[in-house]
Amino acid sequence: MTTSNESLQAWVDEIAALTKPDRIHWCDGSDDEYQDLIDHMLDIGDLIRLNENFENCYLHRSDPSDVARVEHLTFVCSRDEDDAGPNNHWMAPDEARAKMNGLFTGCMKGRTMYVIPYCMGPIDSPYSRCGVEITDSAYVAANMKLMTRMGDAALARIEKDDKFVRGLHSIGELDPDRRFIMHFPEELEIQSFGSGYGGNALLGKKCHALRIASWQARQEGWLAEHMLIVEIESPEGEKHYLAAAFPSACGKTNLAMLIPPESHAGWKVRTIGDDIAWLHLDANGQLRAINPEAGYFGVVPGTNEQTNRNANQMIQSDTIFTNVAVTATNEPWWEDKTTGTPAIDWKGNPYAAENGPAAHPNSRFTVSAQQNPTWSPLADDPAGVPISAIIFGGRRRELAPLVYQAKDWAHGVLVGAGVASETTAAATGKVGIVRRDPMAMKPFCGYNFADYWGHWLGFSNRSEKLPQMFHVNWFRRDQSGRFLWPGFGDNLRVLRWIIDRCENRVDAVETPIGYLPRAEDIDVEGLQMEANDMATLLSVDAAKWREEMNSIGEYLEEFGERVPQKLLQEHRKVLDSLG
Ligand code: OXD
Ligand code: MN
């Protein structure tokens, strides 16, 4: 196949000449094509068919050195280093291109080159943007079919728009010493070599929909964010749409598919997106969100009927599992799964407890969003959904209360900029270290955070109807390490307070860090909480917050003179009011 778009055709020809594949396959996005990809991977041993109780489910075992995002090997190659900012690793574009050209030369010999046109967002939405990924990995092609609107319809839009992000990917030899993920934002280009892991290889996701899109969004006046989008409907039929940014593996998928607790009969929760939101102001100044993705690439361990019944159900069929364990009867198995026992671990060895977890802590499912029992058809609405509240959060054992509301938009930007969280297994490196992760975008903002905060702040000049902003923390613990808040479905209780605040239906307690709920305004009917837990969850320790604000101040200083004065003023205001 070929395309009528000359620049796309010329680029594909150029890449073929560089990488020397044996075959070129243009993906049409059909179900037959997906099945052919699967059959091919079964043949060559890249996939293992799972037990027939898990219809059309497969297991992929990745190279043990290739199980997570690699932030230290991920670069933003803007022409000016300052545009990438201290939040990114930077490499000069010429140097990066020379390095990558060397790696890509002849790398697809003996392999098939897949050309994957895809659209991030509903095909007919003005908010959507397209890309083409060229890859030598059938696993990537199959995952892109589940995760994006991929194939003929996307190609037709590309031919109409004549604009697309170019993504070139090869698994190379999966050698960690020859692994790089490069972004050229000025050219709308991505080059990724040496990894097959989702975040490094499914280029529509983090590389395009966050790093490149955030850059593009700044130029075009919108936001590309690491946020879930959830629809909440009350028993009276009132609907709200909330967007929430939490760092990787902090429960975005669970919140997006939340199951209301028993005490909340009549409440309905539907999912628009679980990882990425593109936010645009409409002509009336309303912030609207689309989910650019069409599938979920979720963390498997911890998923069960209690924690996330919807996710558990949706991964019973038509799912690609990566790096889970299997039982003796070849069913997928992971930590906290309530049935079965592991026989073979994620590396393919007989399971032995002393070798660590059976499933890799960052093992993943890839599944089409339409399999989610609570998938909202509005996820396909070209107009997106109107956002009532933006919620930031992190994994914090201490300090951060269960929920608080920012005083206004500018304060909310400071709250977002100050997000910190314990690191998780979604990226290589130490787990459990608290680090700043502004807006949960530390690994994903494709440009200087200082400019990014300025871009966020600028929205208040463009609309008077911006959403309210909040911060939540589901992960607060006591001295013994016990979680103080049950989390999961019970988080709806907190979302209700957030909605009531958006609707001006409930008072709050004003504190230096923002508005907190009065204890009686969080509905705890049916919860078994210890006497002081709610008081602790809603307390603000001024001395500890002063330390926190000082640490946020030091963090902002790392960005030097580019930090917007308005943000520094907000910071000073909070610090002063802490006394
Ligand atoms: C993800 C991540 O895979 O944030 O969504 O790492
Ligand atoms: Mn994510």
Coordinates of C-alpha atoms and ligand atoms in Angstrom, one line a residue:
M1 CA 0.0 0.0 0.0
T2 CA 1.0 3.6 -0.4
T3 CA -0.6 7.0 0.5
S4 CA -1.6 10.0 -1.5
N5 CA 0.2 12.1 1.1
E6 CA 3.5 12.9 -0.5
S7 CA 5.4 13.8 2.7
L8 CA 4.3 10.7 4.5
Q9 CA 5.2 8.5 1.5
A10 CA 8.6 10.2 1.2
W11 CA 9.3 9.7 4.9
V12 CA 8.3 6.0 4.8
D13 CA 10.6 5.6 1.8
E14 CA 13.4 7.4 3.5
I15 CA 13.1 5.2 6.7
A16 CA 12.9 2.0 4.6
A17 CA 16.1 3.1 2.9
L18 CA 17.8 3.7 6.2
T19 CA 16.5 0.7 8.2
K20 CA 16.4 -1.9 5.3
P21 CA 13.4 -4.0 6.3
D22 CA 12.6 -7.2 4.4
R23 CA 8.9 -6.2 4.1
I24 CA 6.8 -3.2 4.6
H25 CA 3.3 -3.5 6.0
W26 CA 0.9 -0.6 6.2
C27 CA -1.6 -1.2 9.0
D28 CA -5.2 -0.9 8.0
G29 CA -6.5 -1.3 11.6
S30 CA -8.8 -4.3 10.7
D31 CA -9.7 -7.1 13.1
D32 CA -8.2 -9.6 10.6
E33 CA -4.9 -7.7 10.6
Y34 CA -4.9 -7.8 14.5
Q35 CA -5.5 -11.6 14.3
D36 CA -2.6 -12.0 11.8
L37 CA -0.3 -10.1 14.1
I38 CA -1.3 -12.2 17.1
D39 CA -0.9 -15.5 15.0
H40 CA 2.5 -14.4 13.9
M41 CA 3.7 -13.6 17.4
L42 CA 2.3 -17.0 18.6
D43 CA 4.3 -18.6 15.8
I44 CA 7.6 -17.0 16.8
G45 CA 7.1 -17.3 20.5
D46 CA 6.6 -13.6 21.3
L47 CA 3.2 -14.4 22.7
I48 CA 1.8 -17.3 24.7
R49 CA -1.8 -18.2 24.4
L50 CA -3.5 -18.2 27.9
N51 CA -6.1 -20.7 29.2
E52 CA -9.4 -20.8 27.2
N53 CA -11.2 -19.3 30.2
F54 CA -9.4 -16.1 29.1
E55 CA -10.6 -16.0 25.6
N56 CA -8.2 -14.3 23.1
C57 CA -5.9 -13.4 25.9
Y58 CA -2.1 -13.7 25.5
L59 CA 1.0 -13.3 27.6
H60 CA 4.1 -11.4 26.4
R61 CA 7.3 -11.8 28.4
S62 CA 9.5 -8.9 27.8
D63 CA 13.3 -8.8 28.1
P64 CA 13.9 -8.7 31.9
S65 CA 15.9 -5.5 31.4
D66 CA 13.0 -3.8 29.6
V67 CA 10.0 -3.6 31.9
A68 CA 9.4 0.1 32.6
R69 CA 10.0 3.6 31.3
V70 CA 13.6 4.8 31.3
E71 CA 13.6 8.4 32.3
H72 CA 17.4 8.7 32.2
L73 CA 17.5 7.6 28.6
T74 CA 14.6 9.9 27.5
F75 CA 15.5 13.2 25.9
V76 CA 13.9 16.3 24.7
C77 CA 16.0 17.6 21.8
S78 CA 14.8 21.1 21.4
R79 CA 17.0 23.5 19.5
D80 CA 17.5 25.6 22.7
E81 CA 18.4 23.7 25.8
D82 CA 16.5 26.1 28.0
D83 CA 13.3 25.2 26.2
A84 CA 13.6 21.7 27.5
G85 CA 14.3 23.0 31.0
P86 CA 15.8 21.3 34.1
N87 CA 12.9 18.9 34.2
N88 CA 14.1 17.1 31.0
H89 CA 17.3 15.5 29.8
W90 CA 18.4 17.4 26.8
M91 CA 20.6 16.6 23.8
A92 CA 21.4 18.9 20.9
P93 CA 19.2 17.9 17.9
D94 CA 22.2 17.3 15.6
E95 CA 24.0 15.1 18.1
A96 CA 20.8 13.1 18.8
R97 CA 20.0 12.6 15.1
A98 CA 23.6 11.4 14.4
K99 CA 23.4 9.0 17.3
M100 CA 20.0 7.7 16.3
N101 CA 20.9 7.4 12.6
G102 CA 23.7 5.2 13.6
L103 CA 21.4 2.9 15.6
F104 CA 18.7 2.8 13.0
T105 CA 21.0 2.1 10.0
G106 CA 20.1 -1.4 8.7
C107 CA 18.3 -2.3 12.0
M108 CA 15.3 -3.8 10.3
K109 CA 17.1 -6.3 8.1
G110 CA 15.2 -9.6 8.2
R111 CA 12.3 -7.9 9.8
T112 CA 8.9 -6.4 8.8
M113 CA 8.5 -2.7 9.0
Y114 CA 5.0 -1.8 10.2
V115 CA 3.6 1.6 9.2
I116 CA 0.9 2.6 11.7
P117 CA -1.2 5.6 11.0
Y118 CA -3.1 6.5 14.2
C119 CA -5.4 9.2 15.5
M120 CA -5.2 10.4 19.1
G121 CA -8.8 11.3 20.0
P122 CA -12.1 10.7 18.1
I123 CA -11.4 10.7 14.4
D124 CA -13.8 13.5 13.7
S125 CA -12.8 15.8 16.7
P126 CA -11.2 19.1 16.1
Y127 CA -9.2 18.5 19.3
S128 CA -7.7 15.2 18.0
R129 CA -4.2 15.0 16.4
C130 CA -2.7 12.3 14.3
G131 CA 0.6 10.5 14.1
V132 CA 2.3 7.7 12.2
E133 CA 4.5 5.2 14.0
I134 CA 7.0 3.1 12.0
T135 CA 8.1 0.1 14.0
D136 CA 9.7 -3.3 13.5
S137 CA 7.7 -4.8 16.4
A138 CA 4.5 -6.8 15.8
Y139 CA 3.8 -6.4 19.6
V140 CA 3.8 -2.6 19.2
A141 CA 1.5 -2.8 16.1
A142 CA -1.0 -5.0 18.0
N143 CA -0.9 -2.8 21.1
M144 CA -1.4 0.3 19.0
K145 CA -4.6 -1.3 17.6
L146 CA -5.9 -1.6 21.1
M147 CA -4.7 1.7 22.4
T148 CA -5.5 4.1 19.5
R149 CA -7.8 4.7 16.6
M150 CA -5.4 3.1 14.2
G151 CA -5.5 2.3 10.5
D152 CA -7.4 3.4 7.4
A153 CA -9.6 6.0 9.1
A154 CA -6.6 7.7 10.7
L155 CA -4.7 7.6 7.4
A156 CA -7.7 9.3 5.7
R157 CA -7.6 12.1 8.3
I158 CA -3.8 12.5 7.9
E159 CA -4.3 12.8 4.1
K160 CA -6.9 15.5 4.7
D161 CA -5.0 17.4 7.5
D162 CA -1.5 17.0 5.9
K163 CA 0.0 17.2 9.5
F164 CA 1.1 14.3 11.7
V165 CA 3.7 13.4 14.3
R166 CA 6.4 11.2 13.0
G167 CA 7.4 8.4 15.3
L168 CA 10.2 5.9 14.4
H169 CA 10.7 2.9 16.6
S170 CA 12.9 -0.2 16.6
I171 CA 13.4 -2.7 19.3
G172 CA 17.0 -3.0 18.1
E173 CA 18.7 -5.7 20.2
L174 CA 16.9 -4.7 23.4
D175 CA 20.3 -3.7 24.7
P176 CA 20.0 -1.2 27.6
D177 CA 23.3 0.4 26.5
R178 CA 21.8 1.1 23.0
R179 CA 18.4 2.4 24.2
F180 CA 17.2 6.0 23.7
I181 CA 13.9 7.8 23.5
M182 CA 14.4 11.1 21.7
H183 CA 11.8 13.9 21.1
F184 CA 12.3 16.6 18.5
P185 CA 9.3 18.9 19.4
E186 CA 10.0 21.6 16.8
E187 CA 9.8 18.9 14.1
L188 CA 6.9 17.0 15.8
E189 CA 9.2 13.9 15.7
I190 CA 10.0 11.0 18.0
Q191 CA 12.7 8.4 17.7
S192 CA 12.9 5.4 20.0
F193 CA 15.4 2.6 19.9
G194 CA 16.2 -0.5 22.0
S195 CA 13.0 -0.9 24.1
G196 CA 9.7 -2.7 23.5
Y197 CA 8.2 -1.4 26.8
G198 CA 4.8 0.4 26.4
G199 CA 5.8 3.9 27.5
N200 CA 9.0 3.7 25.4
A201 CA 7.6 2.0 22.4
L202 CA 3.8 2.7 21.9
L203 CA 4.7 6.2 20.7
G204 CA 1.2 7.5 20.6
K205 CA 1.0 7.4 24.4
K206 CA 3.6 9.2 26.5
C207 CA 5.9 10.4 23.6
H208 CA 3.2 11.8 21.4
A209 CA 0.1 12.4 23.6
L210 CA 2.1 14.0 26.4
R211 CA 5.6 15.1 25.5
I212 CA 5.1 16.3 21.9
A213 CA 1.4 17.3 22.5
S214 CA 2.3 19.4 25.6
W215 CA 4.7 21.4 23.4
Q216 CA 2.1 21.7 20.6
A217 CA -0.6 22.5 23.2
R218 CA 1.4 25.5 24.5
Q219 CA 1.8 26.9 21.0
E220 CA -1.9 26.3 20.2
G221 CA -3.4 27.3 23.6
W222 CA -4.5 24.0 25.1
L223 CA -3.2 21.5 27.6
A224 CA -2.0 17.9 27.2
E225 CA -2.1 16.3 30.7
H226 CA -1.4 13.1 32.6
M227 CA -5.0 12.9 33.8
L228 CA -7.9 10.5 34.0
I229 CA -11.4 11.8 33.1
V230 CA -14.3 10.4 35.0
E231 CA -18.1 10.9 34.8
I232 CA -20.1 11.0 38.1
E233 CA -23.8 10.8 38.0
S234 CA -25.8 11.3 41.2
P235 CA -29.0 9.4 42.0
E236 CA -30.9 12.5 40.9
G237 CA -29.2 12.4 37.5
E238 CA -26.8 15.3 37.9
K239 CA -23.6 14.7 36.0
H240 CA -20.2 16.0 36.5
Y241 CA -16.9 15.3 34.7
L242 CA -13.7 15.4 36.7
A243 CA -10.1 15.3 35.5
A244 CA -7.4 14.0 37.9
A245 CA -3.6 14.0 37.6
F246 CA -1.8 11.4 39.7
P247 CA 1.7 10.1 39.1
S248 CA 2.1 6.7 37.3
A249 CA 0.8 3.7 39.3
C250 CA -1.1 5.8 41.9
G251 CA -4.6 4.6 41.0
K252 CA -5.8 6.7 38.0
T253 CA -7.2 3.6 36.4
N254 CA -9.0 2.6 39.6
L255 CA -10.5 6.1 40.1
A256 CA -11.6 6.2 36.5
M257 CA -13.5 3.0 37.0
L258 CA -14.6 3.4 40.5
I259 CA -17.3 1.2 41.9
P260 CA -19.6 3.1 44.3
P261 CA -19.7 1.7 47.8
E262 CA -22.8 -0.1 49.0
S263 CA -24.0 2.9 50.9
H264 CA -24.1 4.8 47.6
A265 CA -26.9 3.1 45.7
G266 CA -28.0 5.1 42.7
W267 CA -24.6 6.7 42.0
K268 CA -23.1 5.9 38.6
V269 CA -19.5 6.3 37.6
R270 CA -18.4 6.0 34.0
T271 CA -14.9 6.2 32.4
I272 CA -13.9 8.6 29.7
G273 CA -10.2 8.1 30.1
D274 CA -7.7 6.6 32.6
D275 CA -4.3 8.2 31.8
I276 CA -4.3 11.2 29.4
A277 CA -6.6 14.2 28.9
W278 CA -6.4 16.9 26.3
L279 CA -8.1 20.0 27.6
H280 CA -9.4 22.9 25.4
L281 CA -11.4 26.0 26.1
D282 CA -14.5 26.1 24.0
A283 CA -16.1 29.3 22.5
N284 CA -17.9 29.8 25.8
G285 CA -14.8 29.6 28.0
Q286 CA -15.7 26.1 29.2
L287 CA -12.8 23.7 29.6
R288 CA -13.5 20.5 27.7
A289 CA -11.6 17.3 27.8
I290 CA -11.1 14.5 25.3
N291 CA -9.2 11.2 26.0
P292 CA -6.8 10.9 23.1
E293 CA -6.5 7.1 23.8
A294 CA -8.9 4.3 22.9
G295 CA -7.6 1.6 25.2
Y296 CA -5.9 1.1 28.6
F297 CA -2.4 0.1 29.4
G298 CA -2.9 -0.5 33.1
V299 CA -0.9 -1.9 36.0
V300 CA -2.1 -5.5 36.7
P301 CA -0.9 -6.3 40.3
G302 CA -3.5 -5.4 42.9
T303 CA -6.4 -5.8 40.5
N304 CA -9.2 -7.9 41.9
E305 CA -13.0 -8.0 42.4
Q306 CA -12.7 -5.8 45.5
T307 CA -10.2 -3.2 44.3
N308 CA -11.5 -2.8 40.8
R309 CA -14.3 -5.1 39.7
N310 CA -14.6 -3.4 36.3
A311 CA -10.9 -3.8 35.4
N312 CA -11.0 -7.3 36.6
Q313 CA -13.9 -8.1 34.3
M314 CA -12.6 -6.3 31.3
I315 CA -9.4 -8.3 31.3
Q316 CA -11.1 -11.7 31.2
S317 CA -11.0 -11.7 27.4
D318 CA -9.2 -10.0 24.4
T319 CA -6.4 -8.7 26.5
I320 CA -2.6 -8.7 26.0
F321 CA -0.8 -9.3 29.3
T322 CA 2.8 -8.3 29.7
N323 CA 5.0 -9.8 32.4
V324 CA 2.4 -11.4 34.6
A325 CA 2.9 -14.9 36.1
V326 CA 0.8 -18.0 35.1
T327 CA -0.8 -20.8 37.1
A328 CA -0.3 -24.5 36.4
T329 CA -3.3 -24.4 34.1
N330 CA -2.0 -21.4 32.2
E331 CA -4.2 -18.7 33.7
P332 CA -2.6 -15.3 34.2
W333 CA -1.7 -14.6 37.8
W334 CA -0.5 -11.5 39.7
E335 CA -0.1 -10.4 43.3
D336 CA -3.4 -9.8 45.1
K337 CA -5.3 -11.9 42.6
T338 CA -7.8 -13.8 44.7
T339 CA -7.9 -17.1 42.8
G340 CA -5.2 -19.5 41.7
T341 CA -1.5 -19.7 42.6
P342 CA 1.5 -18.9 40.5
A343 CA 3.4 -21.8 38.9
I344 CA 5.7 -19.8 36.4
D345 CA 6.9 -16.3 37.2
W346 CA 7.0 -13.3 34.9
K347 CA 10.5 -14.3 33.6
G348 CA 9.2 -17.8 32.6
N349 CA 10.9 -19.6 35.5
P350 CA 9.2 -21.9 38.0
Y351 CA 7.8 -19.7 40.7
A352 CA 9.8 -19.5 44.0
A353 CA 8.8 -16.9 46.6
E354 CA 12.4 -16.1 47.4
N355 CA 12.9 -14.8 43.9
G356 CA 10.5 -11.9 44.5
P357 CA 7.0 -11.2 43.2
A358 CA 5.5 -13.7 40.7
A359 CA 4.2 -10.9 38.4
H360 CA 6.5 -8.0 37.7
P361 CA 5.2 -5.0 39.8
N362 CA 4.9 -3.0 36.6
S363 CA 3.2 -5.9 34.7
R364 CA 0.5 -4.5 32.4
F365 CA -2.7 -5.3 30.6
T366 CA -3.5 -3.8 27.2
V367 CA -7.2 -3.8 26.4
S368 CA -9.6 -1.8 24.3
A369 CA -11.6 0.8 26.4
Q370 CA -14.8 -0.6 25.0
Q371 CA -14.4 -3.7 27.1
N372 CA -14.7 -1.6 30.3
P373 CA -18.2 -2.3 31.7
T374 CA -18.4 1.4 32.7
W375 CA -17.0 2.8 29.4
S376 CA -18.8 6.0 28.6
P377 CA -19.9 6.5 24.9
L378 CA -18.9 10.2 25.5
A379 CA -15.3 9.0 25.2
D380 CA -16.1 9.0 21.5
D381 CA -17.8 12.4 21.5
P382 CA -15.8 14.8 19.2
A383 CA -16.8 17.7 21.5
G384 CA -15.3 16.1 24.6
V385 CA -16.8 16.6 28.1
P386 CA -17.1 19.8 30.2
I387 CA -14.8 19.6 33.2
S388 CA -16.1 20.8 36.6
A389 CA -12.9 20.1 38.7
I390 CA -9.2 19.4 38.2
I391 CA -7.8 17.2 40.9
F392 CA -4.1 16.8 41.7
G393 CA -2.8 14.1 44.0
G394 CA 0.2 12.0 45.0
R395 CA 1.2 9.1 47.1
R396 CA 2.1 10.7 50.5
R397 CA 2.4 8.8 53.8
E398 CA 2.3 12.1 55.7
L399 CA 1.4 15.7 55.5
A400 CA -1.1 16.0 52.7
P401 CA -4.7 15.9 53.9
L402 CA -7.3 13.7 52.4
V403 CA -8.6 16.6 50.2
Y404 CA -8.3 20.4 50.0
Q405 CA -9.5 23.0 47.5
A406 CA -7.3 25.7 46.0
K407 CA -8.4 29.2 46.7
D408 CA -8.4 30.2 43.0
W409 CA -6.9 29.2 39.7
A410 CA -3.4 30.7 40.4
H411 CA -3.3 29.0 43.8
G412 CA -4.4 25.8 42.1
V413 CA -1.4 26.1 39.7
L414 CA 0.9 26.3 42.7
V415 CA -0.8 23.3 44.3
G416 CA -0.3 21.4 41.0
A417 CA 3.3 22.6 40.7
G418 CA 4.0 21.4 44.3
V419 CA 2.7 17.8 43.8
A420 CA 5.1 15.2 45.2
S421 CA 4.7 11.5 45.3
E422 CA 6.5 8.3 46.3
T423 CA 8.1 6.8 43.2
T424 CA 6.6 3.5 41.8
A425 CA 7.6 0.6 39.6
A426 CA 6.3 2.4 36.4
A427 CA 9.8 3.8 35.9
T428 CA 13.2 2.1 36.5
G429 CA 14.9 3.4 39.6
K430 CA 14.2 3.2 43.4
V431 CA 10.7 2.8 44.5
G432 CA 9.2 4.7 47.5
I433 CA 11.3 7.9 47.3
V434 CA 9.3 11.1 47.6
R435 CA 10.0 13.4 44.6
R436 CA 8.4 16.5 43.1
D437 CA 6.1 15.5 40.3
P438 CA 4.4 18.8 39.2
M439 CA 0.9 18.1 37.8
A440 CA 2.1 14.4 37.6
M441 CA 4.0 15.5 34.5
K442 CA 7.6 15.2 35.7
P443 CA 8.4 12.4 33.2
F444 CA 6.1 13.8 30.5
C445 CA 6.2 17.6 30.1
G446 CA 8.0 18.1 26.8
Y447 CA 9.2 21.6 27.7
N448 CA 10.5 23.8 30.5
F449 CA 8.3 23.5 33.6
A450 CA 8.6 27.2 34.2
D451 CA 7.0 28.0 30.8
Y452 CA 4.5 25.2 31.5
W453 CA 3.4 26.9 34.7
G454 CA 3.2 30.2 32.9
H455 CA 1.0 28.5 30.3
W456 CA -1.3 27.1 33.0
L457 CA -1.5 30.5 34.7
G458 CA -2.5 32.2 31.4
F459 CA -5.8 30.4 31.3
S460 CA -7.2 32.7 33.9
N461 CA -6.9 35.6 31.4
R462 CA -8.9 33.6 28.9
S463 CA -11.9 32.4 30.8
E464 CA -14.0 33.2 33.9
K465 CA -15.5 29.8 34.0
L466 CA -12.4 27.7 34.7
P467 CA -12.8 24.5 36.8
Q468 CA -12.2 24.5 40.6
M469 CA -8.9 22.9 41.6
F470 CA -8.3 20.3 44.4
H471 CA -5.6 18.1 45.9
V472 CA -6.3 14.7 47.2
N473 CA -4.2 12.0 49.0
W474 CA -5.6 8.5 49.4
F475 CA -2.3 7.2 50.8
R476 CA -2.0 8.8 54.3
R477 CA -0.7 6.3 56.9
D478 CA -0.4 6.3 60.7
Q479 CA 2.9 5.5 62.6
S480 CA 2.4 1.8 62.2
G481 CA 2.0 2.1 58.5
R482 CA -1.7 1.5 58.4
F483 CA -3.6 3.4 55.7
L484 CA -6.0 5.9 57.3
W485 CA -8.4 6.0 54.3
P486 CA -9.9 2.9 52.7
G487 CA -9.5 4.3 49.2
F488 CA -10.8 2.6 46.0
G489 CA -14.6 2.8 45.8
D490 CA -14.8 4.9 48.9
N491 CA -13.0 7.7 47.2
L492 CA -16.4 8.6 45.7
R493 CA -17.2 10.1 49.2
V494 CA -14.4 12.6 48.6
L495 CA -15.4 13.2 44.9
R496 CA -18.9 14.1 46.2
W497 CA -17.5 16.8 48.5
I498 CA -15.5 18.1 45.5
I499 CA -18.7 18.3 43.4
D500 CA -20.6 20.0 46.2
R501 CA -17.9 22.6 46.4
C502 CA -18.1 23.1 42.6
E503 CA -21.8 23.6 43.0
N504 CA -21.4 25.9 46.0
R505 CA -23.5 23.6 48.1
V506 CA -21.2 23.1 51.1
D507 CA -19.1 25.3 53.3
A508 CA -15.5 24.6 54.0
V509 CA -12.8 25.5 56.6
E510 CA -10.3 28.0 55.3
T511 CA -6.7 27.2 56.1
P512 CA -3.4 28.6 54.7
I513 CA -3.1 25.7 52.3
G514 CA -6.6 25.9 51.0
Y515 CA -10.2 25.0 51.9
L516 CA -10.7 21.8 53.8
P517 CA -13.9 19.9 54.5
R518 CA -15.6 20.0 57.8
A519 CA -15.4 16.4 59.1
E520 CA -19.2 16.1 59.0
D521 CA -19.3 16.9 55.3
I522 CA -17.5 13.8 54.2
D523 CA -20.2 11.0 54.2
V524 CA -18.7 8.1 56.2
E525 CA -21.9 6.0 56.4
G526 CA -20.9 2.3 56.4
L527 CA -17.2 2.9 56.9
Q528 CA -15.3 1.4 59.8
M529 CA -12.9 4.1 60.7
E530 CA -11.0 4.6 64.0
A531 CA -12.0 7.5 66.2
N532 CA -9.2 10.0 65.3
D533 CA -8.6 8.9 61.7
M534 CA -10.8 11.6 60.1
A535 CA -9.3 14.3 62.3
T536 CA -5.8 13.3 61.2
L537 CA -6.9 13.1 57.6
L538 CA -8.2 16.6 57.7
S539 CA -5.5 18.2 59.8
V540 CA -3.0 20.8 58.6
D541 CA 0.3 20.9 60.6
A542 CA 1.6 24.4 60.1
A543 CA 5.2 23.6 61.0
K544 CA 5.4 20.7 58.6
W545 CA 3.7 22.7 55.9
R546 CA 6.2 25.5 56.3
E547 CA 8.9 22.9 55.7
E548 CA 7.0 21.7 52.7
M549 CA 6.5 25.2 51.3
N550 CA 10.2 25.9 51.8
S551 CA 11.0 22.8 49.9
I552 CA 8.6 23.8 47.1
G553 CA 10.3 27.2 47.0
E554 CA 13.7 25.6 46.6
Y555 CA 12.3 23.4 43.8
L556 CA 10.9 26.4 42.0
E557 CA 14.3 28.2 42.4
E558 CA 15.9 25.4 40.3
F559 CA 14.0 26.9 37.3
G560 CA 15.6 30.3 37.7
E561 CA 14.3 33.4 36.2
R562 CA 11.8 31.7 33.9
V563 CA 9.5 30.9 36.8
P564 CA 6.5 33.2 36.5
Q565 CA 6.4 35.9 39.1
K566 CA 2.7 35.1 39.7
L567 CA 3.6 31.6 40.9
L568 CA 6.3 33.0 43.2
Q569 CA 3.8 35.4 44.6
E570 CA 1.3 32.6 45.3
H571 CA 4.0 30.7 47.0
R572 CA 4.9 33.7 49.2
K573 CA 1.3 34.2 50.1
V574 CA 0.9 30.6 51.4
L575 CA 4.2 30.8 53.2
D576 CA 3.3 34.1 54.9
S577 CA -0.1 32.8 56.0
L578 CA 1.5 29.8 57.6
G579 CA 3.1 32.3 60.0
Ligands
OXD1 C1 1.8 4.8 32.3 C2 2.8 5.5 33.1 O1 2.2 3.7 31.7 O2 2.4 6.6 33.6 O3 0.7 5.3 32.1 O4 3.9 5.1 33.3
MN2 MN 0.5 7.2 32.9

